[in-house]
XYZ file of C-alpha atoms in Angstrom:
750
model
C 31.651 17.474 77.341
C 28.476 16.648 75.327
C 25.200 17.390 77.170
C 23.069 14.331 78.014
C 20.259 15.330 75.694
C 22.715 15.074 72.739
C 24.745 12.031 73.697
C 22.078 9.373 72.848
C 19.877 11.143 70.299
C 19.924 9.792 66.708
C 20.436 12.356 63.939
C 16.835 12.494 62.945
C 15.365 12.588 66.394
C 16.902 15.757 67.757
C 13.953 17.991 66.844
C 11.374 15.684 68.338
C 12.641 15.332 71.911
C 10.835 18.288 73.468
C 8.401 20.976 72.585
C 11.431 23.249 72.422
C 13.279 20.936 70.111
C 14.499 23.704 67.769
C 15.923 25.524 70.784
C 17.394 22.308 72.131
C 18.880 21.424 68.758
C 20.360 24.872 68.351
C 21.754 24.685 71.897
C 23.196 21.280 71.208
C 24.732 22.469 68.004
C 26.407 25.416 69.633
C 27.612 23.385 72.612
C 28.999 20.761 70.270
C 30.476 23.624 68.379
C 32.163 25.136 71.429
C 35.181 25.406 69.245
C 33.521 28.376 67.600
C 34.907 30.490 70.366
C 38.432 29.956 69.080
C 39.025 33.289 67.473
C 42.392 32.765 65.822
C 43.183 30.308 63.136
C 45.562 28.600 65.533
C 42.425 27.072 67.042
C 41.814 25.178 63.827
C 45.027 24.987 61.898
C 48.505 24.585 63.253
C 50.123 27.326 61.124
C 49.680 30.882 62.351
C 48.449 33.555 59.953
C 51.218 35.738 58.655
C 50.671 39.469 58.162
C 49.977 40.262 54.555
C 52.799 42.261 52.933
C 51.959 45.959 52.785
C 52.674 45.958 49.049
C 49.946 43.408 48.376
C 46.481 44.665 47.547
C 43.135 43.004 47.323
C 42.297 41.718 43.903
C 39.455 43.534 42.135
C 36.123 42.009 43.114
C 37.620 39.961 45.930
C 34.988 38.605 48.373
C 34.462 41.156 51.220
C 33.809 38.278 53.653
C 37.163 36.833 52.801
C 38.882 40.188 53.407
C 36.988 40.731 56.655
C 37.981 37.324 58.037
C 41.568 37.788 56.964
C 41.837 41.273 58.416
C 40.090 40.481 61.733
C 41.651 37.089 62.330
C 38.269 35.676 63.380
C 36.695 32.350 62.393
C 33.282 32.110 60.715
C 31.157 29.205 61.788
C 27.840 27.802 60.600
C 25.900 24.929 62.057
C 23.047 23.041 60.377
C 20.746 21.835 63.154
C 18.969 19.323 60.867
C 22.038 17.808 59.226
C 24.246 18.302 62.275
C 26.953 19.669 60.046
C 29.449 22.156 61.426
C 31.251 24.285 58.915
C 34.191 26.493 59.844
C 35.890 28.982 57.570
C 38.891 31.211 57.832
C 40.883 33.311 55.361
C 44.626 32.968 54.838
C 47.301 33.335 52.202
C 47.529 30.350 49.904
C 51.262 29.945 50.446
C 54.304 31.668 51.883
C 55.258 33.062 48.462
C 51.752 34.010 47.374
C 49.802 37.093 48.278
C 46.455 35.644 47.198
C 43.893 35.069 49.946
C 42.093 31.764 50.081
C 39.060 30.618 52.101
C 39.777 27.472 54.089
C 36.819 25.364 55.157
C 36.941 22.491 57.616
C 34.712 20.341 59.779
C 36.317 19.822 63.102
C 35.803 17.611 66.158
C 33.553 18.814 68.931
C 35.739 20.324 71.719
C 34.927 20.163 75.427
C 33.569 23.154 77.315
C 34.883 23.661 80.861
C 32.359 22.213 83.379
C 32.310 25.500 85.330
C 31.393 27.504 82.219
C 28.860 25.069 80.698
C 25.769 26.100 82.787
C 26.089 29.780 81.895
C 26.786 28.972 78.237
C 23.690 26.757 78.092
C 21.563 29.446 79.715
C 22.660 32.112 77.223
C 21.984 29.837 74.225
C 18.596 28.935 75.653
C 17.702 32.623 76.087
C 18.687 33.440 72.505
C 16.901 30.542 70.854
C 13.749 31.421 72.746
C 13.997 34.935 71.352
C 14.771 36.569 74.711
C 18.088 38.001 73.424
C 18.694 39.254 69.887
C 22.276 38.028 69.842
C 24.072 35.121 71.446
C 27.331 36.094 73.175
C 29.526 33.984 75.465
C 33.031 33.860 76.906
C 34.081 30.441 78.163
C 36.936 27.970 78.367
C 37.478 25.065 75.987
C 39.897 22.192 75.578
C 40.545 22.041 71.827
C 42.792 19.005 71.803
C 41.432 17.030 74.776
C 44.713 17.402 76.737
C 43.439 19.595 79.562
C 44.829 22.763 77.989
C 42.061 25.298 78.464
C 41.811 28.487 76.443
C 39.372 31.348 76.679
C 37.182 32.090 73.637
C 34.567 34.695 72.816
C 31.707 33.452 70.557
C 29.003 35.531 68.899
C 26.144 34.355 66.667
C 22.430 34.203 65.998
C 19.763 32.059 64.353
C 19.962 32.636 60.584
C 17.279 30.220 59.381
C 14.032 28.842 60.817
C 11.273 26.561 59.505
C 7.628 27.422 58.955
C 6.957 26.844 62.634
C 9.685 29.220 63.740
C 12.060 26.545 64.863
C 15.743 27.241 64.383
C 17.383 25.375 61.530
C 20.731 27.062 61.225
C 23.061 29.163 63.409
C 25.976 31.275 62.227
C 28.520 33.592 63.805
C 32.192 34.314 64.543
C 34.644 33.328 67.294
C 37.963 34.635 68.618
C 40.677 33.389 70.978
C 40.757 35.853 73.910
C 43.127 33.936 76.178
C 45.748 36.685 76.028
C 43.251 39.443 76.779
C 41.672 37.413 79.588
C 45.101 36.770 81.024
C 45.947 40.459 80.805
C 42.601 41.345 82.362
C 43.207 38.904 85.223
C 46.673 40.251 85.834
C 45.299 43.768 85.770
C 42.599 42.826 88.260
C 45.141 41.160 90.563
C 47.449 44.141 90.279
C 44.575 46.519 91.013
C 43.531 44.503 94.057
C 47.081 44.319 95.320
C 47.504 48.057 94.822
C 44.201 48.758 96.566
C 45.049 46.568 99.568
C 48.644 47.762 100.034
C 49.392 49.581 103.275
C 51.940 51.719 101.437
C 50.734 54.628 99.379
C 51.087 54.002 95.622
C 50.816 56.596 92.870
C 51.193 56.182 89.112
C 52.535 59.211 87.210
C 52.945 59.960 83.511
C 56.207 60.920 81.877
C 55.669 64.548 82.946
C 55.289 63.523 86.621
C 51.560 64.149 86.691
C 49.250 61.877 88.642
C 47.351 59.200 86.711
C 45.967 57.113 89.558
C 46.521 56.477 93.277
C 45.501 53.772 95.711
C 43.377 54.183 98.897
C 46.460 54.197 101.126
C 47.726 57.231 99.227
C 44.456 59.013 99.991
C 44.633 58.052 103.671
C 48.233 59.219 103.921
C 47.981 62.513 102.040
C 44.295 63.385 102.367
C 43.914 63.674 98.571
C 41.608 61.280 96.703
C 42.247 60.102 93.166
C 39.973 62.682 91.527
C 41.719 65.584 93.298
C 45.215 64.643 92.178
C 44.439 63.305 88.696
C 46.394 65.407 86.210
C 48.101 67.381 88.999
C 51.913 67.570 89.132
C 53.901 65.659 91.760
C 55.009 69.033 93.143
C 51.536 69.257 94.698
C 53.004 67.320 97.637
C 56.282 69.254 97.850
C 57.256 70.428 101.328
C 59.257 73.470 102.349
C 61.637 71.084 104.160
C 63.419 69.899 101.037
C 66.340 67.570 101.659
C 68.652 69.135 99.085
C 67.693 69.144 95.401
C 65.695 65.923 95.738
C 63.501 66.331 92.626
C 66.487 66.942 90.347
C 68.394 63.963 91.740
C 65.357 61.736 91.354
C 64.795 62.761 87.719
C 68.434 62.240 86.793
C 68.652 58.820 88.417
C 65.337 57.704 86.915
C 66.538 58.696 83.476
C 69.846 56.916 84.021
C 68.855 53.777 85.935
C 65.076 53.586 85.783
C 64.673 53.618 89.542
C 65.264 55.862 92.572
C 64.812 55.514 96.308
C 65.243 57.965 99.114
C 63.583 60.068 101.781
C 61.722 63.323 101.274
C 59.418 65.622 103.187
C 55.891 65.822 101.757
C 52.918 67.904 102.788
C 49.413 66.557 103.347
C 46.247 68.231 102.176
C 45.704 69.633 105.690
C 49.167 71.210 105.672
C 50.860 68.708 107.994
C 54.346 67.769 106.869
C 55.373 64.121 106.867
C 58.656 62.393 106.129
C 58.279 59.709 103.480
C 60.410 56.828 102.336
C 59.982 56.702 98.542
C 60.666 53.884 96.074
C 60.337 54.976 92.427
C 60.429 52.847 89.270
C 59.923 53.618 85.587
C 57.605 51.188 83.741
C 56.339 51.305 80.112
C 52.672 51.841 79.357
C 50.509 49.363 77.456
C 51.919 50.425 74.101
C 55.467 50.157 75.342
C 56.173 53.662 74.121
C 55.565 56.289 76.806
C 57.053 55.532 80.202
C 55.101 55.775 83.433
C 56.507 56.352 86.919
C 55.303 54.292 89.888
C 55.870 55.772 93.364
C 55.568 53.745 96.559
C 55.509 56.016 99.612
C 55.713 55.083 103.286
C 55.125 57.542 106.123
C 58.200 57.219 108.351
C 57.617 60.371 110.398
C 56.831 58.499 113.626
C 59.549 55.947 112.937
C 62.125 58.704 112.501
C 60.854 60.449 115.605
C 61.172 57.192 117.551
C 64.676 56.662 116.149
C 65.659 60.174 117.202
C 64.241 59.602 120.676
C 66.122 56.310 120.977
C 69.283 58.003 119.735
C 68.760 60.761 122.296
C 68.138 58.268 125.098
C 71.240 56.341 124.063
C 73.461 59.438 124.163
C 71.940 61.947 126.573
C 70.903 62.032 130.209
C 67.141 62.521 130.394
C 67.285 64.477 133.674
C 69.881 67.135 132.782
C 69.989 66.833 128.955
C 73.766 66.504 129.222
C 75.699 63.828 127.309
C 75.697 60.501 129.138
C 78.543 58.051 129.673
C 78.240 56.613 126.141
C 78.484 59.960 124.353
C 81.168 61.139 126.776
C 83.335 58.132 125.848
C 82.889 58.897 122.162
C 83.750 62.582 122.521
C 86.678 61.915 124.837
C 88.067 59.368 122.365
C 87.873 61.919 119.537
C 89.481 64.557 121.758
C 92.393 62.225 122.551
C 92.876 61.422 118.851
C 92.984 65.146 117.986
C 95.368 65.888 120.851
C 97.659 63.062 119.732
C 97.660 64.379 116.167
C 98.198 67.996 117.201
C 100.504 67.158 120.123
C 98.165 68.911 122.543
C 96.598 68.196 125.916
C 93.180 67.042 127.119
C 92.006 67.417 130.711
C 89.271 65.371 132.378
C 87.556 66.862 135.423
C 85.562 64.429 137.565
C 83.029 66.335 139.708
C 81.069 64.939 142.646
C 78.646 66.968 144.772
C 79.527 66.789 148.466
C 77.045 65.054 150.797
C 74.403 64.879 148.084
C 72.978 61.713 149.656
C 72.045 63.756 152.722
C 70.147 66.166 150.451
C 68.222 63.315 148.826
C 67.433 61.730 152.183
C 66.318 64.935 153.856
C 64.604 66.834 151.007
C 63.497 63.948 148.808
C 64.556 62.692 145.390
C 62.301 65.115 143.498
C 64.112 68.075 145.065
C 67.403 66.284 144.522
C 66.628 66.014 140.809
C 65.930 69.744 140.582
C 69.228 70.464 142.326
C 71.059 68.191 139.873
C 69.560 70.089 136.928
C 70.612 73.386 138.484
C 74.113 72.026 139.152
C 74.436 70.804 135.545
C 73.493 74.254 134.256
C 75.966 75.907 136.622
C 78.845 73.689 135.458
C 78.040 74.142 131.745
C 77.811 77.909 132.105
C 81.122 78.003 133.947
C 83.214 75.957 131.506
C 81.482 77.206 128.324
C 79.596 75.493 125.519
C 82.829 74.661 123.671
C 83.694 72.018 126.272
C 81.831 68.770 126.925
C 79.994 68.467 130.230
C 78.476 65.010 130.878
C 76.544 63.383 133.680
C 77.769 59.896 134.496
C 75.361 58.855 137.248
C 73.848 60.184 140.434
C 75.643 63.393 141.380
C 78.745 62.689 139.270
C 79.631 64.997 136.372
C 82.580 64.995 133.987
C 84.114 67.844 132.000
C 86.378 67.306 128.970
C 88.670 70.283 128.324
C 90.394 70.460 124.940
C 93.083 72.826 123.719
C 94.662 73.519 127.105
C 98.294 74.571 127.037
C 99.430 73.569 130.541
C 98.058 71.607 133.519
C 97.546 74.924 135.286
C 94.782 75.752 132.783
C 92.804 72.728 133.957
C 93.347 73.688 137.591
C 92.062 77.188 136.865
C 88.867 75.770 135.351
C 88.420 73.556 138.413
C 88.885 76.582 140.648
C 86.277 78.529 138.645
C 83.783 75.691 139.077
C 84.346 75.637 142.836
C 83.947 79.414 142.994
C 80.755 79.177 140.926
C 79.224 76.925 143.570
C 79.834 79.399 146.360
C 76.533 80.956 145.281
C 73.488 78.846 146.292
C 71.672 76.854 143.612
C 68.123 77.923 142.783
C 65.881 74.894 142.348
C 62.352 76.248 142.688
C 60.282 79.294 143.448
C 62.427 81.260 145.884
C 64.189 78.059 146.956
C 67.978 77.967 147.224
C 70.516 75.510 148.568
C 74.277 75.713 148.934
C 76.088 72.750 147.382
C 79.836 72.242 147.096
C 81.736 70.081 144.583
C 84.875 67.979 144.916
C 86.885 67.726 141.694
C 89.531 65.310 140.467
C 91.756 66.150 137.476
C 93.644 63.881 135.069
C 95.543 64.899 131.920
C 96.415 63.425 128.554
C 99.213 62.548 127.911
C 100.623 63.247 131.380
C 98.614 60.646 133.307
C 97.137 58.252 130.736
C 96.930 57.568 126.998
C 93.416 56.118 126.705
C 90.014 57.554 127.715
C 89.111 54.842 130.228
C 92.325 55.404 132.173
C 91.818 59.164 132.132
C 88.354 58.762 133.641
C 89.595 56.295 136.251
C 92.463 58.553 137.315
C 90.176 61.606 137.511
C 87.804 59.589 139.707
C 90.705 58.592 141.960
C 91.782 62.221 142.260
C 88.233 63.256 143.137
C 88.195 60.859 146.106
C 91.457 62.376 147.264
C 89.823 65.811 147.095
C 87.015 64.519 149.302
C 89.521 63.024 151.720
C 91.237 66.418 151.862
C 88.089 67.983 153.291
C 85.793 68.348 150.265
C 85.008 71.574 148.369
C 88.387 71.446 146.661
C 90.201 69.894 143.705
C 93.098 67.462 143.369
C 95.338 66.474 140.444
C 95.990 62.785 139.936
C 99.296 61.252 140.970
C 100.531 57.675 141.085
C 100.576 57.824 144.890
C 96.780 58.070 144.778
C 96.613 54.811 142.873
C 98.670 53.143 145.539
C 96.184 54.305 148.161
C 93.248 53.158 146.047
C 94.772 49.724 145.501
C 95.526 49.438 149.208
C 91.940 50.398 149.979
C 90.638 47.722 147.594
C 92.903 45.118 149.188
C 91.679 46.114 152.641
C 88.041 45.876 151.573
C 88.608 42.387 150.201
C 90.458 41.223 153.319
C 87.832 42.735 155.625
C 85.152 40.448 154.167
C 87.064 37.455 155.543
C 88.092 39.040 158.840
C 85.161 37.782 160.896
C 85.274 34.183 159.733
C 89.038 34.123 160.144
C 88.695 35.577 163.701
C 91.019 38.478 162.917
C 88.826 41.049 164.679
C 88.984 41.619 168.408
C 87.579 44.024 170.995
C 89.750 46.068 173.367
C 88.524 48.108 176.321
C 89.452 51.609 177.508
C 88.522 52.378 181.131
C 86.378 55.387 182.041
C 86.837 57.058 185.437
C 84.281 58.874 187.552
C 85.572 62.217 188.879
C 83.037 62.182 191.705
C 83.999 58.790 193.129
C 87.601 58.525 191.898
C 87.149 55.039 190.552
C 86.662 53.215 187.259
C 82.957 52.965 186.517
C 83.027 51.512 183.052
C 84.845 50.918 179.776
C 84.379 51.671 176.122
C 84.565 48.694 173.732
C 86.782 49.484 170.734
C 87.319 47.394 167.570
C 90.767 46.267 166.430
C 91.788 44.300 163.343
C 95.016 42.396 162.853
C 95.141 40.856 159.366
C 97.263 37.764 158.764
C 98.631 39.264 155.555
C 98.520 43.025 156.231
C 99.201 43.189 159.955
C 97.536 45.693 162.295
C 95.002 47.923 160.508
C 93.924 51.238 162.001
C 90.219 51.624 162.831
C 90.235 54.913 160.910
C 90.931 52.823 157.795
C 88.721 49.757 158.159
C 85.671 51.236 159.938
C 84.743 53.486 156.946
C 85.297 50.497 154.628
C 83.003 48.360 156.750
C 80.307 51.055 156.629
C 80.576 51.481 152.845
C 80.378 47.741 152.205
C 77.590 47.078 154.732
C 79.813 44.703 156.733
C 79.515 47.033 159.715
C 76.111 45.539 160.532
C 77.463 42.035 161.141
C 80.639 43.388 162.717
C 78.594 45.665 165.001
C 76.438 42.774 166.247
C 79.558 40.684 166.844
C 81.233 43.520 168.776
C 78.105 44.080 170.881
C 77.954 40.384 171.755
C 81.681 40.296 172.637
C 81.383 43.383 174.870
C 78.369 42.027 176.747
C 79.967 38.621 177.253
C 83.112 40.292 178.594
C 81.075 42.503 180.918
C 79.232 39.408 182.183
C 82.529 37.753 183.043
C 83.672 40.887 184.896
C 80.456 40.987 186.833
C 80.966 37.346 187.734
C 84.452 38.283 188.926
C 82.894 40.706 191.440
C 83.133 43.988 189.466
C 79.380 44.441 189.369
C 79.523 48.249 189.250
C 81.090 48.294 185.773
C 79.296 49.256 182.590
C 80.331 49.035 178.939
C 79.806 51.461 176.046
C 79.517 50.131 172.492
C 79.576 52.238 169.296
C 76.623 51.947 166.896
C 76.922 52.732 163.167
C 74.464 54.564 160.929
C 73.562 51.341 159.090
C 72.666 49.574 162.331
C 70.397 52.461 163.234
C 68.804 52.673 159.781
C 67.872 48.995 159.762
C 65.329 49.702 162.469
C 65.849 46.422 164.375
C 68.552 47.699 166.734
C 66.314 47.360 169.810
C 65.564 43.714 168.959
C 69.270 42.981 168.456
C 70.197 44.620 171.766
C 67.441 42.770 173.642
C 68.544 39.448 172.180
C 72.231 40.012 173.063
C 71.368 41.127 176.595
C 69.304 37.977 177.084
C 72.054 35.747 175.713
C 74.771 37.321 177.883
C 72.687 37.843 181.043
C 73.796 41.477 181.381
C 71.431 44.039 182.882
C 70.319 46.671 180.388
C 71.362 49.482 182.725
C 74.994 48.344 182.376
C 75.009 48.888 178.594
C 75.487 52.229 176.857
C 75.090 52.766 173.108
C 77.307 55.492 171.586
C 76.314 57.312 168.388
C 77.829 60.310 166.628
C 75.817 63.417 165.742
C 76.040 62.705 161.998
C 74.633 59.202 162.525
C 71.698 60.539 164.500
C 70.862 63.310 162.041
C 71.011 61.152 158.893
C 67.347 60.351 159.575
C 66.208 62.104 162.770
C 62.663 60.723 162.789
C 63.749 57.102 162.396
C 66.643 57.598 164.835
C 64.277 58.916 167.476
C 61.868 55.971 167.224
C 64.657 53.370 167.253
C 66.440 54.970 170.219
C 63.173 55.311 172.116
C 62.747 51.543 171.774
C 66.317 50.949 172.997
C 65.850 53.350 175.893
C 62.702 51.486 176.848
C 64.876 48.424 177.412
C 66.845 50.360 180.023
C 70.099 50.952 178.110
C 71.795 54.368 178.118
C 72.211 56.502 174.973
C 75.319 58.646 174.502
C 76.263 61.261 171.898
C 79.888 60.688 170.910
C 82.186 63.499 169.676
C 79.651 66.144 170.753
C 80.242 69.568 169.244
C 81.953 68.414 166.049
C 78.842 67.629 163.986
C 75.578 69.486 163.415
C 75.297 72.854 165.063
C 71.565 72.437 165.751
C 70.803 71.415 169.301
C 67.132 70.677 168.692
C 67.804 66.934 168.684
C 68.894 67.118 172.347
C 65.279 67.539 173.406
C 63.819 65.131 170.825
C 66.132 62.164 171.411
C 66.195 60.021 174.606
C 69.794 60.859 175.477
C 71.536 60.160 178.769
C 75.160 61.141 178.097
C 77.207 63.753 176.204
C 80.828 62.911 175.334
C 83.064 65.945 174.736
C 85.309 65.387 171.733
C 89.047 65.217 172.395
C 89.699 68.096 169.962
C 88.296 70.441 172.637
C 90.052 68.675 175.521
C 93.521 68.493 173.921
C 94.349 72.212 174.363
C 92.351 73.014 177.479
C 95.344 74.457 179.326
C 96.477 76.533 176.305
C 93.415 77.647 174.322
C 90.818 79.912 175.849
C 88.256 79.077 173.142
C 88.507 75.352 173.920
C 88.078 76.136 177.615
C 84.951 78.179 176.833
C 83.446 75.533 174.588
C 84.148 72.736 177.051
C 82.697 74.742 179.929
C 79.597 75.524 177.856
C 79.049 71.869 176.973
C 79.331 70.815 180.602
C 76.896 73.516 181.666
C 74.476 72.554 178.892
C 74.558 68.890 179.901
C 74.009 69.727 183.571
C 71.026 71.917 182.698
C 69.532 69.011 180.719
C 70.369 66.483 183.473
C 72.747 64.613 181.173
C 75.973 62.890 182.178
C 79.152 64.447 180.707
C 82.175 62.384 179.665
C 85.381 64.009 178.396
C 87.495 62.046 175.918
C 91.218 62.286 175.228
C 92.372 63.335 178.709
C 96.156 63.011 178.785
C 97.403 65.421 181.468
C 96.691 66.189 185.076
C 95.995 69.824 184.152
C 93.221 68.740 181.791
C 91.823 66.486 184.471
C 91.897 69.263 187.085
C 90.092 71.680 184.744
C 87.353 69.149 183.988
C 86.895 68.312 187.666
C 86.652 71.992 188.517
C 83.956 72.539 185.859
C 81.875 69.623 187.138
C 82.559 66.995 184.443
C 81.242 63.588 185.484
C 83.680 61.146 183.891
C 86.914 61.171 181.901
C 88.515 58.798 179.445
C 91.995 58.926 177.943
C 95.601 57.874 178.217
C 96.001 59.688 181.527
C 93.600 57.149 183.011
C 94.546 54.139 180.857
C 95.043 53.073 177.279
C 92.772 50.562 175.544
C 93.622 47.023 176.651
C 92.779 43.407 175.909
C 90.040 41.952 178.104
C 92.403 40.017 180.402
C 94.773 42.964 180.878
C 91.834 45.282 181.418
C 90.417 42.994 184.119
C 93.761 43.042 185.951
C 93.884 46.836 185.651
C 90.367 47.193 186.999
C 91.151 44.996 189.998
C 94.387 46.803 190.855
C 93.371 50.383 189.938
C 94.404 53.061 192.436
C 93.931 56.707 191.388
C 96.876 59.161 191.468
C 97.392 60.204 195.106
C 98.416 63.697 193.959
C 95.108 63.982 192.187
C 93.221 62.895 195.275
C 95.183 65.455 197.323
C 94.345 68.250 194.900
C 90.709 67.258 194.965
């Protein structure tokens, strides 16, 4: 682009335009001659200069300027500011077959200077022509051919002739194409900026693995700055935790493939060791001769630590540090594969702590956790470190025994575990608690071929051990599976029993020994399934409690009993009362008093005619809550009875804390009254205790006249059992109540 002050000026008028016309003319000349910056002869002539053959020599007396231009590859330029004549010269061989050097002179077209570079170029020319700089120097872009192809040139020159007034007449200098060097400089600057801004640490080493330069991230990671590591060997960062012969492997692979990647421990300046992920590449230096090594390092210490923690969490129980279900499955699978290959046996022991829920409820979950840790240690110490002990969930543990010769070996280990728990567990400062386990045993290949089946069968056997009285072990058998399947079928059918009206309530009369008449009945649940027939209460009541169905069933039974009692009262039997059993879940819900009040209102039965029966274990599951709930029920006017007294907790403290009205002696004490002196003593003691506390006493399971006579003699208030009457349907029971006449022999003996 030609500056405005040159575009319209005639040749002879250039020097007269301003008081600085020589400066302006010189500036115009050099701008017009922007092509002077083209430093190779390719800027002016299409054929590139060929290197002169080494055998050729300069002719004697050859022009030094010619040799200098030929050797340097630069272009000489001269511009006459008065004549506006631009002369360009370069030196080149005369022909491809000649070694003689010729000077080529040419006047070329004025190229265009890049608009972004023109202001600075103009300023530098202006400064030189005014004498402010001894030498004009500029680097700028030009379009030689007017096709938008910009190249970088470096131009140097100075005023070589002035007139009598000191105005510049002629400029001369040299120019060179620096596009390649500018491009290399730009790439170097970009690379340096990228290296400086990288989050990964980068280090450049020489062929001897000594540091040349590092980036800021390297300094932040290692604590060493560039000056400290310059010239130092890479071993400066070596850690004592070497992962094998890492340096040797790296050198060999770099020599073979030119790259290496891996992980290695390095040590920071402050002595802290870090695990690094390293990517290494070999690159040539600027000459292409000596190789350099570029290391990219990433600190993966925290990442590895997080991975290890995740791996631990995925495979180990955080409470006990034992393998969890996932790792147990993996180890059991490997054990089965080895046993199959070696034709050996594997035993799986499924361990469950007895009544652990009561411990959690009474002592709290924090104490329960400490007990679980102590139990895990006790089991591991008993079976030995060579066997796998895992915690599945809650208070369930599993042991995998390998290398056992016979099933008896597994039973002996189970027996040792049970014996180990005869000593109390220590779970705090001077705190101990006795805990007993129930253990189920299954064997490969005797009982199953795959790990999941082995675990399932061991679990089934464990439940059989609990059913056998706890604190024992049981070996799996197919009969157990039949019981388990039957239990599952019952549980499924029980969910539909209410809506299908398969449940019913029967009534067993209760007789007063003081008045020789029936004073009440106990409401008892019965279930007759359409598919399974009559189901014993001892089977479906525990299922209902486990599934939570007992709450709805209990409310239904209470409503049925009160409605029946209302109908009996309407029939004239107004002296009768009814006793209804209450489950632990009903008591734990806390709304039992509201439910009872609502049912009494619906049925129109007086509260004094209703008695709620609870077992000792139900009451003591949560004594504080039980007391408050029963106090609310007692406030309604209903009676509260302890069922099966003497078979549960030995503590009698609850007798004074709970609002009780009745004690029911369990039939296990009544059954052998006429044969067992201990039963007679216990029964007599219970009756005496109740009388001293002003409580009513009811004896269950009375089946003989001798039992009845003994109870009457000891002052028992009421009796219930087959000797009086069996449980009956409501209609049959009403007929019995109307027609009841006590045994005349009994009246005579009284």
